[in-house]
Tab-separated table of C-alpha atoms in Angstrom:
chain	number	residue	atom	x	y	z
A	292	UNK	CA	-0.246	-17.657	97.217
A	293	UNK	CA	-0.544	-15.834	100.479
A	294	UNK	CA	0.357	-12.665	98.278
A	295	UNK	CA	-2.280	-13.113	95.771
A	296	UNK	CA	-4.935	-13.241	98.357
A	297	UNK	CA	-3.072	-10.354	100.481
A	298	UNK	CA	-3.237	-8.381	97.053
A	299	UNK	CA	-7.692	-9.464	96.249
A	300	UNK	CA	-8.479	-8.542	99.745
A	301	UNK	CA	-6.599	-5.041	99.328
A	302	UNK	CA	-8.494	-4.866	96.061
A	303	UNK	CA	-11.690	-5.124	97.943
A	304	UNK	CA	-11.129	-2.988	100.285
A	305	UNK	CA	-9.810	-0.017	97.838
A	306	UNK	CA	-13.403	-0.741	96.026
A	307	UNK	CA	-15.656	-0.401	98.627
A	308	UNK	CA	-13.433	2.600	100.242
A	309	UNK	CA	-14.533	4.075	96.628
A	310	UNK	CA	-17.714	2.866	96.405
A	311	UNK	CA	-18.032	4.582	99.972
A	312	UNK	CA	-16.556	7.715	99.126
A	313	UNK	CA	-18.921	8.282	95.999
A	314	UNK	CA	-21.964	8.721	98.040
A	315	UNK	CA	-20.421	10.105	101.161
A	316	UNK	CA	-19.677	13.252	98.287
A	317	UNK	CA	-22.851	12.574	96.534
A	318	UNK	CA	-24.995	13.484	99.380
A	319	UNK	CA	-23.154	16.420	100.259
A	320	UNK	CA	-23.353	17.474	96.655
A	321	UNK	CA	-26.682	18.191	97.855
A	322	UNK	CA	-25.867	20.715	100.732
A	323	UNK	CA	-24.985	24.391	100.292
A	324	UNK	CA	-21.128	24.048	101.034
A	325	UNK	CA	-21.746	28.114	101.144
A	326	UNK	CA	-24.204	28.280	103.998
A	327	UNK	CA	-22.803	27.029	107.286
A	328	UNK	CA	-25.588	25.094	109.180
A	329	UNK	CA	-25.916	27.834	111.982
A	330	UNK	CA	-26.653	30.860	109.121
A	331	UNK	CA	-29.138	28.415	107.997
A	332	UNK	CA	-31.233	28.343	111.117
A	333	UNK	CA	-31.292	31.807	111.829
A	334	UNK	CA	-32.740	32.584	108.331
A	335	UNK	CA	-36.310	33.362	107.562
A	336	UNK	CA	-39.488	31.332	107.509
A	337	UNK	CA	-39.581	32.182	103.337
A	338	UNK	CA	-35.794	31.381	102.952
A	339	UNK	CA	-36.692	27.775	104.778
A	340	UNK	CA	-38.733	27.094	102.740
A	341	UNK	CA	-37.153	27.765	99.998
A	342	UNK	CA	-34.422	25.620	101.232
A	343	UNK	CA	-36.161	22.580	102.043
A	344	UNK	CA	-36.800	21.808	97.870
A	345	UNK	CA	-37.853	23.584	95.122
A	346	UNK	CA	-41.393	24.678	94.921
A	347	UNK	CA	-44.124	26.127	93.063
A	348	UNK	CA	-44.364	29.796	93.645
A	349	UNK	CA	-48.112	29.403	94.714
A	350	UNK	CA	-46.642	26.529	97.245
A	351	UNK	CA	-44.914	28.699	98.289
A	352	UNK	CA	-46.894	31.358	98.931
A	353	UNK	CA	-49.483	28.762	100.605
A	354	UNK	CA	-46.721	28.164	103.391
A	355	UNK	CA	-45.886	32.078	103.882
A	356	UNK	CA	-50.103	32.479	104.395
A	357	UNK	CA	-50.039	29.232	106.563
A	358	UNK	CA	-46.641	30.754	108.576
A	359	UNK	CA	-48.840	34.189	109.120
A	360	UNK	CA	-51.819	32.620	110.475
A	361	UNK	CA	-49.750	31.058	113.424
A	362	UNK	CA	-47.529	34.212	114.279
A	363	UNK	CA	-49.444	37.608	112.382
A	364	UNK	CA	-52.913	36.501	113.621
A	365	UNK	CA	-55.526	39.057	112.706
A	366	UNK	CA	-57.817	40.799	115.058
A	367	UNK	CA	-60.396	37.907	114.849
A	368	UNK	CA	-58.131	35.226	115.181
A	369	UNK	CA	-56.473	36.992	118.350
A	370	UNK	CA	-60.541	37.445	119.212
A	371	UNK	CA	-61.399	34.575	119.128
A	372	UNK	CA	-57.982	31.895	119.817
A	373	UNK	CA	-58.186	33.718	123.518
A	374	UNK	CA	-61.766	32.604	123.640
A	375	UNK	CA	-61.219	29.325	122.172
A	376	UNK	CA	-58.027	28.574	123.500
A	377	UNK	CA	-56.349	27.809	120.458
A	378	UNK	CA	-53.232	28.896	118.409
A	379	UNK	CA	-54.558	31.116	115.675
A	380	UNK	CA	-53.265	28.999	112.775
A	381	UNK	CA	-55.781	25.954	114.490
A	382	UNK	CA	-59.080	27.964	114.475
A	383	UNK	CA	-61.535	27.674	111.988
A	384	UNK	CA	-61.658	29.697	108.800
A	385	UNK	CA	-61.881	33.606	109.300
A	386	UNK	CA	-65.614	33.543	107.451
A	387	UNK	CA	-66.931	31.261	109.658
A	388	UNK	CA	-65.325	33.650	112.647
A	389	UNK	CA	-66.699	36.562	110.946
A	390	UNK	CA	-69.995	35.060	110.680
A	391	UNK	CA	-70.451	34.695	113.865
A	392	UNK	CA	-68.730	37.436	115.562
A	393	UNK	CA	-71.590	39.808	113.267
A	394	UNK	CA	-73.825	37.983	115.820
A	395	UNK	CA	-71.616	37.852	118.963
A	396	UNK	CA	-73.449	39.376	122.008
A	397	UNK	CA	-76.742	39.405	120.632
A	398	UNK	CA	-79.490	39.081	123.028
A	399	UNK	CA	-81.486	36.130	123.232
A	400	UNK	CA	-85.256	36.142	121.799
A	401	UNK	CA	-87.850	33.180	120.962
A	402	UNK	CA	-88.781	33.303	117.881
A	403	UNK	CA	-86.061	36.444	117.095
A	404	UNK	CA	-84.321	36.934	113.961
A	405	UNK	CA	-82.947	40.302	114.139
A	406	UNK	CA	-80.018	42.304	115.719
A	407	UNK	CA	-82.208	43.534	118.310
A	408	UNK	CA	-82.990	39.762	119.482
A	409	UNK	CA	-82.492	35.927	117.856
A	410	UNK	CA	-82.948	32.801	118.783
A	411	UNK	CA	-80.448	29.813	118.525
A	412	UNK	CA	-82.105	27.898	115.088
A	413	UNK	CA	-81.963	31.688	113.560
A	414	UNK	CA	-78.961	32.084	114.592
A	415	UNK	CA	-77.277	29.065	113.083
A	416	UNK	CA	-78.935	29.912	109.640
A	417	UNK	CA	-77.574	32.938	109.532
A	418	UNK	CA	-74.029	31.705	110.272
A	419	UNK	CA	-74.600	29.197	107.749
A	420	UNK	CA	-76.032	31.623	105.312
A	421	UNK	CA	-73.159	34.004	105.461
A	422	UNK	CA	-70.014	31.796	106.026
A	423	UNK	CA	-71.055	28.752	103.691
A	424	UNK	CA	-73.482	30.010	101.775
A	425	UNK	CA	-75.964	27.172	102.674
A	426	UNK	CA	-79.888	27.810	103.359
A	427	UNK	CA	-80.788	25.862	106.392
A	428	UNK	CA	-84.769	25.050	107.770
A	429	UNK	CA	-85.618	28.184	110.526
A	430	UNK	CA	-85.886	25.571	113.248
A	431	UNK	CA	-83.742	23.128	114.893
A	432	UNK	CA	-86.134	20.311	114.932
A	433	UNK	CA	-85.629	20.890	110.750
A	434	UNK	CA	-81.912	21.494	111.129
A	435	UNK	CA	-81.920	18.430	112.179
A	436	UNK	CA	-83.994	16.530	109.862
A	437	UNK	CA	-81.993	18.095	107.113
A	438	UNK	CA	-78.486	17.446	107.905
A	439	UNK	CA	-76.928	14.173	107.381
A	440	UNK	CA	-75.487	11.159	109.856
A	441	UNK	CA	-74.672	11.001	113.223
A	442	UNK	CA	-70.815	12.547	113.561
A	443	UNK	CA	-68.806	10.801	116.417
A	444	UNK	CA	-67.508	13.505	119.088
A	445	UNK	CA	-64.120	12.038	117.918
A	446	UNK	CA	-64.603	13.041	114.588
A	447	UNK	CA	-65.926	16.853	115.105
A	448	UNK	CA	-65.085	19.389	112.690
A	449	UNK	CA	-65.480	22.988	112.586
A	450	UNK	CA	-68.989	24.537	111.256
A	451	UNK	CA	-70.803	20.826	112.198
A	452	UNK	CA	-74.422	21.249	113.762
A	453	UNK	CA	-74.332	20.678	117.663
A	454	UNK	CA	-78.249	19.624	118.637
A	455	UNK	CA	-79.446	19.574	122.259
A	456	UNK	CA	-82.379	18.641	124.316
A	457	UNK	CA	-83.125	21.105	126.344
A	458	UNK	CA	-87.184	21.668	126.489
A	459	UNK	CA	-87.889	18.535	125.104
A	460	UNK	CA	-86.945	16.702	121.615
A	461	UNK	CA	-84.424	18.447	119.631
A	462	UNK	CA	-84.755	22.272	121.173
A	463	UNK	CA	-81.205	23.506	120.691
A	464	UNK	CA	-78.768	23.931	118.388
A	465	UNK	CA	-75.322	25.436	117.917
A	466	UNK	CA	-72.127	25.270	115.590
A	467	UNK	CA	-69.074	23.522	116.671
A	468	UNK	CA	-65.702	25.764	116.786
A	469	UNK	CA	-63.078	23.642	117.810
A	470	UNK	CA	-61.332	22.340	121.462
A	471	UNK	CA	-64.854	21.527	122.555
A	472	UNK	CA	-66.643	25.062	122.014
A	473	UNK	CA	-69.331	25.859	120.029
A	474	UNK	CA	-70.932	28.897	119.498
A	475	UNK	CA	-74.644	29.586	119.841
A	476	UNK	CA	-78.077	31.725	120.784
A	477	UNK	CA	-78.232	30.825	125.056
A	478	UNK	CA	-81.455	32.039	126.498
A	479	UNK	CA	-79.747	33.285	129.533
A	480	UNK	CA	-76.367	34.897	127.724
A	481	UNK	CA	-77.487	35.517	123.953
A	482	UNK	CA	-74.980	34.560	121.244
A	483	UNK	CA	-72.188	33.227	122.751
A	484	UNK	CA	-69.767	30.519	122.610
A	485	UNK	CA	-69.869	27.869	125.698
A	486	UNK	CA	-67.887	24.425	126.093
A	487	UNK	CA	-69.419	21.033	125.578
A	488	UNK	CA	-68.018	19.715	128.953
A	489	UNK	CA	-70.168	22.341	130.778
A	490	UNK	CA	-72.794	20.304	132.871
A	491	UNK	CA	-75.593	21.794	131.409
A	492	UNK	CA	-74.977	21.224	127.824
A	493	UNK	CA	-72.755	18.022	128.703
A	494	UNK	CA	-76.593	16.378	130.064
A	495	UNK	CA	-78.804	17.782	127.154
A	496	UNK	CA	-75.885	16.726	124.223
A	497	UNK	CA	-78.285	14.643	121.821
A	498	UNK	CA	-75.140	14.730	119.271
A	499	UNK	CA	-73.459	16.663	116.163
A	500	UNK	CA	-74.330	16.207	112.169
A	501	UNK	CA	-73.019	17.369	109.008
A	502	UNK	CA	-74.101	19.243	106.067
């Protein structure tokens, strides 16, 4: 008797030290027994991603772009992530940059809608004009009207409309970049790009909408 059971429980254990053994092989089925682990990491960004699954060549591609932002930056990006403080593959899209680096260092002028002076409602229509293709109202009082709900400071996204009180009612406006900068027409520096924890815009902040 003692035999029989000596012989089931040997039986068991044979199974499950199969049972074991078939996915202990099946998941290294799914390694590269040619590629040691420490070849692996040294490779390139394309062959990592080529070895995390099979993709899509236009996935592919996607990550490569993605990959270049963060360490190829262009001269914009590098422009503008010192400015910013950002990594260049967290700044906003390179039209919106471009839209209003065309701008960048422009004097300051009520009522101004040209190179040679603009004020901050002009400003942000142009910027809108040229990097989303979107026709805003000439003044900020209209900006305003026009664009949608309240957006939370939480919730701020790149290109959202940044409205401030600063002669009375809605007076200012600018266009939010990212890490709490925004870019805009000041009176006293021309188009430039100043931080929303500053004192003086901090006090005025009446709040940010969307188009």
């Amino acid at each position: 008797m003692k035999t029989i059971k000596g012989f089931k429980f040997m039986l068991r254990v044979c199974v499950l030290g199969l049972i074991s053994l078939f996915f202990v092989n099946n998941s290294f089925a799914q390694l590269d027994p040619t590629k040691p682990a420490a070849v692996r990491s040294a490779q390139s960004i394309e062959d990592e991603i080529n070895g995390i699954r099979p993709k899509s060549n236009s996935t592919k591609e996607s990550l490569l772009e993605a990959a270049q932002k963060f360490f190829m930056p262009s001269g914009i990006q590098s422009k503008y992530g010192a400015i910013l403080k950002m990594l260049p593959g967290m700044l906003p899209s390179v039209k919106l940059l471009e839209a209003i680096d065309e701008w960048y260092g422009t004097r300051y002028r009520f009522g101004g809608t040209t190179k040679s002076g603009i004020d901050c409602s002009a400003f942000v229509r142009e910027v809108y004009k040229n990097a989303f293709d979107i026709d805003l109202p000439r003044t900020a009082r209209d900006q305003f009207k026009a664009a949608g709900q309240f957006i939370s400071m939480a919730y701020l996204q790149a290109g959202d409309l940044l409205f401030f009180n600063t002669r009375g009612g809605v007076s200012h406006v600018g266009v939010y970049l990212g890490n709490n900068k925004f870019a805009h027409a000041s009176s006293s520096n021309g188009v430039t790009v100043s931080g929303l924890d500053e004192k003086y815009y901090a006090a005025r902040y009446l709040g940010a909408k969307r188009m």
